[in-house]
Tab-separated table of C-alpha atoms and ligand atoms in Angstrom:
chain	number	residue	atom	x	y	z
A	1102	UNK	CA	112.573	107.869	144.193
A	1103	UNK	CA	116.038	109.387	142.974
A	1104	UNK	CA	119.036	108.355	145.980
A	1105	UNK	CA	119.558	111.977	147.946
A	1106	UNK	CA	123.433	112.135	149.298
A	1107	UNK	CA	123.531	112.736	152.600
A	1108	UNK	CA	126.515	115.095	153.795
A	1109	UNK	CA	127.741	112.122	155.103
A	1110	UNK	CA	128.229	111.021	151.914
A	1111	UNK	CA	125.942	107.927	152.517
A	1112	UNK	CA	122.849	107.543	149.559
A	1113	UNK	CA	119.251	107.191	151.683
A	1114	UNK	CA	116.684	105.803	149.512
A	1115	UNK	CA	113.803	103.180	150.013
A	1116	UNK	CA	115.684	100.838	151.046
A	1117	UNK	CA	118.006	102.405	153.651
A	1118	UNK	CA	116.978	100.126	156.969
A	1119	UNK	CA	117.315	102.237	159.968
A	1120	UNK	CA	116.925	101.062	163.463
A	1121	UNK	CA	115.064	103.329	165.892
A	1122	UNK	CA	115.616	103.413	169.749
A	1123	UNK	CA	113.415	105.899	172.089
A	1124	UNK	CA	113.809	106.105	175.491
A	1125	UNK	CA	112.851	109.739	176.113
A	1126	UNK	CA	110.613	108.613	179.414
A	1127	UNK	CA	108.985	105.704	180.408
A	1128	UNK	CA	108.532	103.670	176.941
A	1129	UNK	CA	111.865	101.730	176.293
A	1130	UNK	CA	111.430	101.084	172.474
A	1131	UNK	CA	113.299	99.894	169.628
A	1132	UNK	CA	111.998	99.775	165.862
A	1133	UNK	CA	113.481	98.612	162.139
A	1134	UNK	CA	111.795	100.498	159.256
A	1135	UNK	CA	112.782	100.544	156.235
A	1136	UNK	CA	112.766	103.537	153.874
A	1137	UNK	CA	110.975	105.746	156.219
A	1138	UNK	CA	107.741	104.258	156.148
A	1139	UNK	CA	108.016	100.368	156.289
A	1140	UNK	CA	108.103	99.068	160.025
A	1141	UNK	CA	109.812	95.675	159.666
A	1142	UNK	CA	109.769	95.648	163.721
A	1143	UNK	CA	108.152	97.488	166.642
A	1144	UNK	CA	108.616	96.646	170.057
A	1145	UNK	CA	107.857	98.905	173.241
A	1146	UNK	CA	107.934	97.707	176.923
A	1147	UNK	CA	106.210	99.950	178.937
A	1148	UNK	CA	107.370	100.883	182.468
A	1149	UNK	CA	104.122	102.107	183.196
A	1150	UNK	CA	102.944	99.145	185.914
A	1151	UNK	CA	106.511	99.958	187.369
A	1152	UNK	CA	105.301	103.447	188.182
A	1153	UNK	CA	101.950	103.511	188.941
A	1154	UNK	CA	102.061	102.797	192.525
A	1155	UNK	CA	104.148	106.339	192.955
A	1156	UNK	CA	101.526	108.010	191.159
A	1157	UNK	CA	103.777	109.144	187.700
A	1158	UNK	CA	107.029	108.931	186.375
A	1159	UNK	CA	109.879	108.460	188.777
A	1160	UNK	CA	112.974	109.765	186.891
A	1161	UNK	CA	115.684	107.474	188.978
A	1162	UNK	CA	113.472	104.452	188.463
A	1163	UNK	CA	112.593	105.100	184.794
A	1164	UNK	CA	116.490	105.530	183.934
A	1165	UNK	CA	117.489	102.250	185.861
A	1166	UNK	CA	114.304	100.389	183.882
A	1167	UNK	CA	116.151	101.599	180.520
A	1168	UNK	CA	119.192	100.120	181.495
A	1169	UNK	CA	117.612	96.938	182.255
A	1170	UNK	CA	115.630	96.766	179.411
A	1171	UNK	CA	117.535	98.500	176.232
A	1172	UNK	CA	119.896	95.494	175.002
A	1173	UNK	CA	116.512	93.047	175.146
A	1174	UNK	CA	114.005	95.126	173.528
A	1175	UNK	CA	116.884	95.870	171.167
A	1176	UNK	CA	117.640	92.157	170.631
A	1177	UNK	CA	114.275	91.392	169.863
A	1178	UNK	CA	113.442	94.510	167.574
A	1179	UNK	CA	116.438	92.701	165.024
A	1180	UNK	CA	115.165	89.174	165.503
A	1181	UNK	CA	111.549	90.594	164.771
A	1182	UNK	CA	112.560	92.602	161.673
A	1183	UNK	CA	114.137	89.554	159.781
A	1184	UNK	CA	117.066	91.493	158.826
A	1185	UNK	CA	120.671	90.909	160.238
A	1186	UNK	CA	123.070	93.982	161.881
A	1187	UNK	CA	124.831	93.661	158.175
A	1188	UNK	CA	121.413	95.095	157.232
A	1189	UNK	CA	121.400	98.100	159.125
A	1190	UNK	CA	122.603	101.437	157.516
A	1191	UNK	CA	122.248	103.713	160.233
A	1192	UNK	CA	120.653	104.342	163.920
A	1193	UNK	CA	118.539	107.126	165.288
A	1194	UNK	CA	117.992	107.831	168.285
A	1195	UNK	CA	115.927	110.201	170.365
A	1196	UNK	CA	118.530	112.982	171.928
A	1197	UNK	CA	115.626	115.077	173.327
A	1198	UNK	CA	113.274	116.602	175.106
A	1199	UNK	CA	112.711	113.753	177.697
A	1200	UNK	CA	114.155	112.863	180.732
A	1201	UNK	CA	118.223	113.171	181.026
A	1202	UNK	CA	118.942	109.959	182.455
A	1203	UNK	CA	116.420	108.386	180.346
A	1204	UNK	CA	117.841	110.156	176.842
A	1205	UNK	CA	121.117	109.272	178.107
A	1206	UNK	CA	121.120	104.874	178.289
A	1207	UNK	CA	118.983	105.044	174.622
A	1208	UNK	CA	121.796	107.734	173.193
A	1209	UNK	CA	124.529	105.303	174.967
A	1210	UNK	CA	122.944	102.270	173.410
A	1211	UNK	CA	122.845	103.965	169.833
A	1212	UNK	CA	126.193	105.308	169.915
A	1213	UNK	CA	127.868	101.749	170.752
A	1214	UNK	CA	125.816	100.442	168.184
A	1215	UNK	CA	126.437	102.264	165.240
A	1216	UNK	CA	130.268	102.448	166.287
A	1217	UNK	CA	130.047	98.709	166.307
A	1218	UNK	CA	128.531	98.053	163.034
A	1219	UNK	CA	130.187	101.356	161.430
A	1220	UNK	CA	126.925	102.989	160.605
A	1221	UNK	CA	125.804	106.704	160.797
A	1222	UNK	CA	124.046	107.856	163.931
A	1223	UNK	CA	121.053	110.233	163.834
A	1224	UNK	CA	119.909	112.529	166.973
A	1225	UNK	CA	116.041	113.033	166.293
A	1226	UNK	CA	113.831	115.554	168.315
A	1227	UNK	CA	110.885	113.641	170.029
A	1228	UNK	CA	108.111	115.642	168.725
A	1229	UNK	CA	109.413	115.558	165.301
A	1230	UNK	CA	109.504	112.348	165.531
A	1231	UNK	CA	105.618	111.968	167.065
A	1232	UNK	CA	104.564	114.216	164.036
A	1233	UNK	CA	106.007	111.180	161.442
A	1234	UNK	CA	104.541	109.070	163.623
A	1235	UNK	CA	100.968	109.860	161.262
A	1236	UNK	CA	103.093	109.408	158.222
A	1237	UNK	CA	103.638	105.676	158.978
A	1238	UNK	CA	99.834	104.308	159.199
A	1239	UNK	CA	98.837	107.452	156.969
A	1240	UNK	CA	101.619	107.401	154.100
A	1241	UNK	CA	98.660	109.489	151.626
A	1242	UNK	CA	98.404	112.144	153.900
A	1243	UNK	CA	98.296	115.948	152.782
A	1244	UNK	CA	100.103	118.366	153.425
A	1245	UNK	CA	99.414	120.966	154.917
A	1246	UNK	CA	98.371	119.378	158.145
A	1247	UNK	CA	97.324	120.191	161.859
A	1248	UNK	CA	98.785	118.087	164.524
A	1249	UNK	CA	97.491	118.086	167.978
A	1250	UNK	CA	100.368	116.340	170.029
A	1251	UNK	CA	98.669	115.750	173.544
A	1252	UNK	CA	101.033	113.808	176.047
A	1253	UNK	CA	101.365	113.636	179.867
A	1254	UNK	CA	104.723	116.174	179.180
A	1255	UNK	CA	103.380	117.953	176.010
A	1256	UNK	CA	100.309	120.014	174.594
A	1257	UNK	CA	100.993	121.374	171.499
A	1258	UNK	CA	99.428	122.293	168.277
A	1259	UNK	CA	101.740	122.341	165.247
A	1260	UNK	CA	101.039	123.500	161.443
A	1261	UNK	CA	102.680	120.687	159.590
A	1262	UNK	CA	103.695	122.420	156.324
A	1263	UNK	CA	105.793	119.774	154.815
A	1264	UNK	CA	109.301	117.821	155.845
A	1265	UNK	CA	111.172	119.709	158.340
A	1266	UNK	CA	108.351	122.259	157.780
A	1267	UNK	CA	106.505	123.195	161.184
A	1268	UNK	CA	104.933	126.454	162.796
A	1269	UNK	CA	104.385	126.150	166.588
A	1270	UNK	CA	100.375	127.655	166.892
A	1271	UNK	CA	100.017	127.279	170.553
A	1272	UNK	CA	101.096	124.961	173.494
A	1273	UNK	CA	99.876	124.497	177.016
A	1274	UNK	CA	101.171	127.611	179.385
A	1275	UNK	CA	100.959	125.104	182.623
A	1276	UNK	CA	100.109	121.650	182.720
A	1277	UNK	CA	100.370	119.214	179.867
A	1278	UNK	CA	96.505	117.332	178.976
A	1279	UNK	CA	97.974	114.145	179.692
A	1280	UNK	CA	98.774	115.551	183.440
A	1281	UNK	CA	95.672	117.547	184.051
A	1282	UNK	CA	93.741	113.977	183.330
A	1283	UNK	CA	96.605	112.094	185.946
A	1284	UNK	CA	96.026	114.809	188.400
A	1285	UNK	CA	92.345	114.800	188.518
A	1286	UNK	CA	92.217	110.757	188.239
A	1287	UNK	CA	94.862	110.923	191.264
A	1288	UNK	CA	92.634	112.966	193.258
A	1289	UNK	CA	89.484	111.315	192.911
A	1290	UNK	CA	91.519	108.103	193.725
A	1291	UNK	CA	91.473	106.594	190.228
A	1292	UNK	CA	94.766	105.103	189.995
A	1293	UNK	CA	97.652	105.650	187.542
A	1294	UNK	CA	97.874	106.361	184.673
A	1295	UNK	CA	94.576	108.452	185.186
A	1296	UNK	CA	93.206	109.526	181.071
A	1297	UNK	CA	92.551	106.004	180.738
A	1298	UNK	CA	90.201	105.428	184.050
A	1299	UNK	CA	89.028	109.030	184.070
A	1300	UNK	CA	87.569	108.040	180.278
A	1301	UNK	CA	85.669	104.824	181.823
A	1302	UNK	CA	84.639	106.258	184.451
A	1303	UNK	CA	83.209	109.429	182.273
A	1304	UNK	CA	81.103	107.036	180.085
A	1305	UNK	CA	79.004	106.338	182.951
A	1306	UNK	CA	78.597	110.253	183.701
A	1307	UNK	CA	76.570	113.267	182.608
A	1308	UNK	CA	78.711	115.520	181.063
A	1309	UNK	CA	76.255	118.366	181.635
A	1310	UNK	CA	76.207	117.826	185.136
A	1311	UNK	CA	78.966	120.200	186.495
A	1312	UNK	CA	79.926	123.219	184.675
A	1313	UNK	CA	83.561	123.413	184.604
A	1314	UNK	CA	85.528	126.121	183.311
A	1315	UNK	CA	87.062	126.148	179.444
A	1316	UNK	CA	90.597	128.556	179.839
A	1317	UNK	CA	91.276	131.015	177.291
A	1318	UNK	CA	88.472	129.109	175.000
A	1319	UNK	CA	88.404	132.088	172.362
A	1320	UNK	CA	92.028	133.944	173.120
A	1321	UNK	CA	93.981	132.713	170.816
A	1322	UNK	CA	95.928	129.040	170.299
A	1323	UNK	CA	97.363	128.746	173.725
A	1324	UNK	CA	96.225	125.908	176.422
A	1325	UNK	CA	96.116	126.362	180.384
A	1326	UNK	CA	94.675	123.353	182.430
A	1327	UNK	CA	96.160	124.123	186.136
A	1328	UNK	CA	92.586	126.358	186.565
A	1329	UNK	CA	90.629	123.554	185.588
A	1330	UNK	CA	92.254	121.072	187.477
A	1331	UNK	CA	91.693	123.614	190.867
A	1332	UNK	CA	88.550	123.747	190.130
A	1333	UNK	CA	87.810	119.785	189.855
A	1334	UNK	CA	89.446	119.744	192.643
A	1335	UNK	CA	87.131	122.358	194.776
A	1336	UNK	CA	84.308	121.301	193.873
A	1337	UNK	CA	84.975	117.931	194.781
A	1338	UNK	CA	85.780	119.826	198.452
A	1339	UNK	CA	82.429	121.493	198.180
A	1340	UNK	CA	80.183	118.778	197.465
A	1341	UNK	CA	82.153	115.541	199.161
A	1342	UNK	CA	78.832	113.149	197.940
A	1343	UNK	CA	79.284	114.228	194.227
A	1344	UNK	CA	79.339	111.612	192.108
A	1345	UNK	CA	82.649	110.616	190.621
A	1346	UNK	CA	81.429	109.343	187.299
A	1347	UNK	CA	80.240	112.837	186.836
A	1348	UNK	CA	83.300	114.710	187.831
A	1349	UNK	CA	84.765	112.744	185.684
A	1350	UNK	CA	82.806	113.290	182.367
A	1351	UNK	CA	82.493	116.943	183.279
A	1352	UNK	CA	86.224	116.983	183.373
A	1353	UNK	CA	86.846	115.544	180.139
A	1354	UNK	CA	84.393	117.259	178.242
A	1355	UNK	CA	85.601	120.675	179.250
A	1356	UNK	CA	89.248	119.562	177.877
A	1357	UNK	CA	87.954	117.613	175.162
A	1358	UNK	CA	85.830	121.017	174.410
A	1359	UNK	CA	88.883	123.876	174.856
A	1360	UNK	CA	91.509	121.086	172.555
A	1361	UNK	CA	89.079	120.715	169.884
A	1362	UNK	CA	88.122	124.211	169.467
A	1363	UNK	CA	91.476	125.622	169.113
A	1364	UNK	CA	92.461	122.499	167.130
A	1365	UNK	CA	89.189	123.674	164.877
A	1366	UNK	CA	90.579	126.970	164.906
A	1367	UNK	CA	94.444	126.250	164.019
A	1368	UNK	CA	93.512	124.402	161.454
A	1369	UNK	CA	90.893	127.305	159.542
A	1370	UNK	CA	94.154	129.965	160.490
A	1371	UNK	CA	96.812	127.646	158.625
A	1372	UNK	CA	94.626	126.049	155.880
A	1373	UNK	CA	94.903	123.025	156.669
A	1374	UNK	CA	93.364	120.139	154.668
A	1375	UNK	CA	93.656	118.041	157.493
A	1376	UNK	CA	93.826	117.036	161.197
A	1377	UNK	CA	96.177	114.582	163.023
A	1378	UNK	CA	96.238	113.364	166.776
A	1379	UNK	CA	99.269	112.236	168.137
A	1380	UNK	CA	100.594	111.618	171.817
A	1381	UNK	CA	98.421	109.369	174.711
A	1382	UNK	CA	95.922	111.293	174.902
A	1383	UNK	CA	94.903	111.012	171.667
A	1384	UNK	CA	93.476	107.851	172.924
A	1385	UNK	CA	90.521	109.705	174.371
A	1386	UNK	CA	87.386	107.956	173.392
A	1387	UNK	CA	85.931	111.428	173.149
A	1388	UNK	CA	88.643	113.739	172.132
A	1389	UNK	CA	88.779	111.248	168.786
A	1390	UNK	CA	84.891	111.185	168.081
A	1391	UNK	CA	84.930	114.874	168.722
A	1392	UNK	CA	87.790	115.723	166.288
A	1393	UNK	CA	86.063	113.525	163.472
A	1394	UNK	CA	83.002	115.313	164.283
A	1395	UNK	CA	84.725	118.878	163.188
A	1396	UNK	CA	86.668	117.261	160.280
A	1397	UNK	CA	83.186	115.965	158.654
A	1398	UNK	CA	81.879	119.859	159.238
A	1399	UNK	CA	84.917	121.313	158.079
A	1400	UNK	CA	85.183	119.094	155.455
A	1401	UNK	CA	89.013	118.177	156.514
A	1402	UNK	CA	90.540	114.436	156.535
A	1403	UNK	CA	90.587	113.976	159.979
A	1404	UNK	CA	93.308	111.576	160.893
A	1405	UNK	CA	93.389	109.560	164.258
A	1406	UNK	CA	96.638	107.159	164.357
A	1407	UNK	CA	96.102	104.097	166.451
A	1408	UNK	CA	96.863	103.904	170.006
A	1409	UNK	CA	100.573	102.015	169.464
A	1410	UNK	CA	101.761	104.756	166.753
A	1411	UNK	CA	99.763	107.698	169.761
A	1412	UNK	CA	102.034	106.994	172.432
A	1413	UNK	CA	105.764	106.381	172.410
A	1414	UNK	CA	107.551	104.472	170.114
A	1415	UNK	CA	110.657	103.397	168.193
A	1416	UNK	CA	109.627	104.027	164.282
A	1417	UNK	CA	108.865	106.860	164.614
A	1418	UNK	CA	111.933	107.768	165.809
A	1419	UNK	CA	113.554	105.664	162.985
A	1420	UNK	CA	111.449	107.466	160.487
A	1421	UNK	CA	111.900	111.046	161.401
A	1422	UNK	CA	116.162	109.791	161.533
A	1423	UNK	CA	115.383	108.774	157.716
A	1424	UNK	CA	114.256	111.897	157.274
A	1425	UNK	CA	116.892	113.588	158.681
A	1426	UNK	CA	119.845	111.503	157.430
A	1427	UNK	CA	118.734	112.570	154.036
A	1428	UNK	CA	117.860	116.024	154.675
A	1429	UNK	CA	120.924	116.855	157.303
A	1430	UNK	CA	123.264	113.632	157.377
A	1431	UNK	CA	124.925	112.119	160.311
A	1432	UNK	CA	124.795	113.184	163.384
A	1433	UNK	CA	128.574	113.540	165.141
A	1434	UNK	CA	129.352	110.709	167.685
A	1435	UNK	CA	130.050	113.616	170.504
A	1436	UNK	CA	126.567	114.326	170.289
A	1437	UNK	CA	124.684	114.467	173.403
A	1438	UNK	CA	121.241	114.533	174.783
A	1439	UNK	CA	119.103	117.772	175.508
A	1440	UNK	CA	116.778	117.422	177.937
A	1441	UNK	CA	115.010	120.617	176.960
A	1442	UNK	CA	114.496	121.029	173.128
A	1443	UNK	CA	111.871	122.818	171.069
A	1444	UNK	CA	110.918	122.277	167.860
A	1445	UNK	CA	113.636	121.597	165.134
A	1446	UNK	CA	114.056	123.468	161.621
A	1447	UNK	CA	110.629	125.610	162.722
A	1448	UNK	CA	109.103	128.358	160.528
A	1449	UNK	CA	107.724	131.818	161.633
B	7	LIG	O1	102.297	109.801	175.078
B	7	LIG	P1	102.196	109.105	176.401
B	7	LIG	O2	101.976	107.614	176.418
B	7	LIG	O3	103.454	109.368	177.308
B	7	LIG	C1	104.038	110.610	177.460
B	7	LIG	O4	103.491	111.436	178.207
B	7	LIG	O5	105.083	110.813	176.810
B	7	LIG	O6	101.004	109.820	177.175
B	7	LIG	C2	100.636	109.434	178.467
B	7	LIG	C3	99.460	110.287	178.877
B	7	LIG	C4	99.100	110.100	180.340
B	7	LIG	O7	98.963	111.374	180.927
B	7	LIG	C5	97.770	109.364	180.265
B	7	LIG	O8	96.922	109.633	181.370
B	7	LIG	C6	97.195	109.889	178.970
B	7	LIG	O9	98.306	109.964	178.101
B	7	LIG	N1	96.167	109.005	178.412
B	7	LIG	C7	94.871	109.374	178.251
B	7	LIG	C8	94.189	108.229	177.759
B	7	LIG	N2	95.104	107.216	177.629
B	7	LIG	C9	96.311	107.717	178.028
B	7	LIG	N3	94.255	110.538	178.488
B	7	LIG	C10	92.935	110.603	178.248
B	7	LIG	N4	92.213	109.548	177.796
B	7	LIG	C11	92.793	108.354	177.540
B	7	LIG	N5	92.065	107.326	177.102
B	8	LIG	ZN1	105.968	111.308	173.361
């Protein structure tokens, strides 16, 4: 690979060693990969117990977690990767769309940082960064690619053309999968986080049992779950003695059914020669037999990262900043967090 010079003036190449730090909502996470693709450490403490008996994500409490926990997952992301600070070329961090107080004590921590060892800092967009977060276990894949990105804050389906390459085919016009499946779970008294227990409890239930409904199944790209999640929720009303392993499997099939189809469909608009999952949901026992299922028909790679590189984490944050560093350069050091963000760099 030929060095690239950054506007920056700095040379990335394979063996610029970039530490990662993501603290866009509950995961506080720190990462060293080198070259874009070669995680030398990976650690993520999860502040999901900490939540769980409020039912989701507290903002106040996930932002005062961070703080507690940034300099130690930090410490032990170095010690893990074997390389010293004098190692480090730059630092990316996750500037948005998350949480504010959240985005705000990782882009504090990466600022002081890279001031401190005199490095460039990178602000990286979240969902870029789950999108390269199938480059790191996958480092053949094809191009171009479909990515389902299914989170409890996100629903999206993205045409991955190519580095900083992405067209936006449809996203959820209500609730997020991830929340639909915490919903439900919450009502039928299943704890938190709910996509987890809803899929045990669905193994033990007959899909075919309840007819749910499956939103906007043939109009066009777009998701909508709120009408689903009503109507869990009254006919749970109507029949009080209905068995919950059967809501539950009803439930999931009818949103394993409507992401699949229009993840089918995406892919046959954009030509893609492929399939990706990315986000927690993409844990889904079913949603990932399902998608396989298509890819074999379709005769697409179908490409199902595991659980770790799914959910929130540090390198891909720190690979997405390689990225970027090369394509873009540094990031200013008055940079600050946005809560909100789309897509970066986006096509049509
Ligand atoms: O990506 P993630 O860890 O955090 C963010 O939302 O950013 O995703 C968490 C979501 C939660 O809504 C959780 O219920 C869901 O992923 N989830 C699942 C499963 N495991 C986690 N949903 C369905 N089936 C699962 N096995
Ligand atoms: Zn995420």
């Amino acid at each position: 690979m030929n060095d690239m010079v950054t506007t920056a003036g700095m040379p990335v190449h394979e063996r610029t060693t970039i530490l990662g730090v993501e603290t866009s909502c509950d995961e506080t996470a720190a990462a060293v990969v080198r070259g874009g693709r070669d995680i030398l450490s990976s650690v993520v403490s999860s502040q999901v117990d900490l939540h769980a008996r409020f039912g989701g994500v507290v903002p106040e409490v996930a932002s005062r977690a961070h703080v507690a926990l940034i300099t130690p997952v930090v410490a032990q992301a170095m010690v893990e990767s074997g390389v010293t600070d004098a190692d480090i070329d730059a630092v990316a961090v996750t500037a948005g769309p998350g949480l504010v107080g959240s985005l705000l004590v990782g882009m504090s921590a990466a600022k002081a940082l890279a001031l401190a060892w005199d490095v460039p800092l990178v602000g990286v967009n979240h969902l870029e960064a789950h999108l390269y977060a199938s480059l790191l276990e996958e480092p053949a894949l094809e191009f171009p690619l479909l990515v389902l990105i299914v989170s409890g804050g996100h629903t999206l389906l993205v045409g991955f053309h190519g580095h900083g390459q992405y067209r936006i085919m449809g996203s959820t016009l209500d609730d997020a999968a991830g929340e639909a499946f915490d919903k439900v779970a919450r009502y039928l008294g299943l704890g938190y986080p709910g996509g987890p227990a809803i899929d045990r409890e669905a193994m033990a239930g007959d899909p075919e049992a309840i007819a749910f409904p499956r939103a906007m199944l043939d109009n066009g790209f777009d998701f909508s779950f709120s009408g689903l999640k009503t109507a869990v929720i009254n006919h749970v009303r109507r029949h009080p003695d209905v068995s919950t392993v059967d809501v539950a499997a009803g439930f999931q099939q009818a949103v394993v059914d409507v992401l699949v189809h229009k993840a089918r469909g995406a892919a046959r608009a954009m030509g893609a020669k492929g399939i990706c999952l990315s986000g927690g949901v993409a844990a889904n026992s079913q949603l990932r037999e399902a998608i396989l299922d298509v890819c074999v028909a379709d005769g697409l790679h179908g490409y199902l990262p595991s659980r770790t590189m799914c959910t929130d984490n540090a390198a891909m944050v720190a690979a997405v900043g390689w990225w970027r560093l090369m394509a873009d350069g540094a990031s200013p050091l008055d940079i600050g967090v946005v809560p909100g963000i789309g897509f970066p760099g986006t096509i049509g």
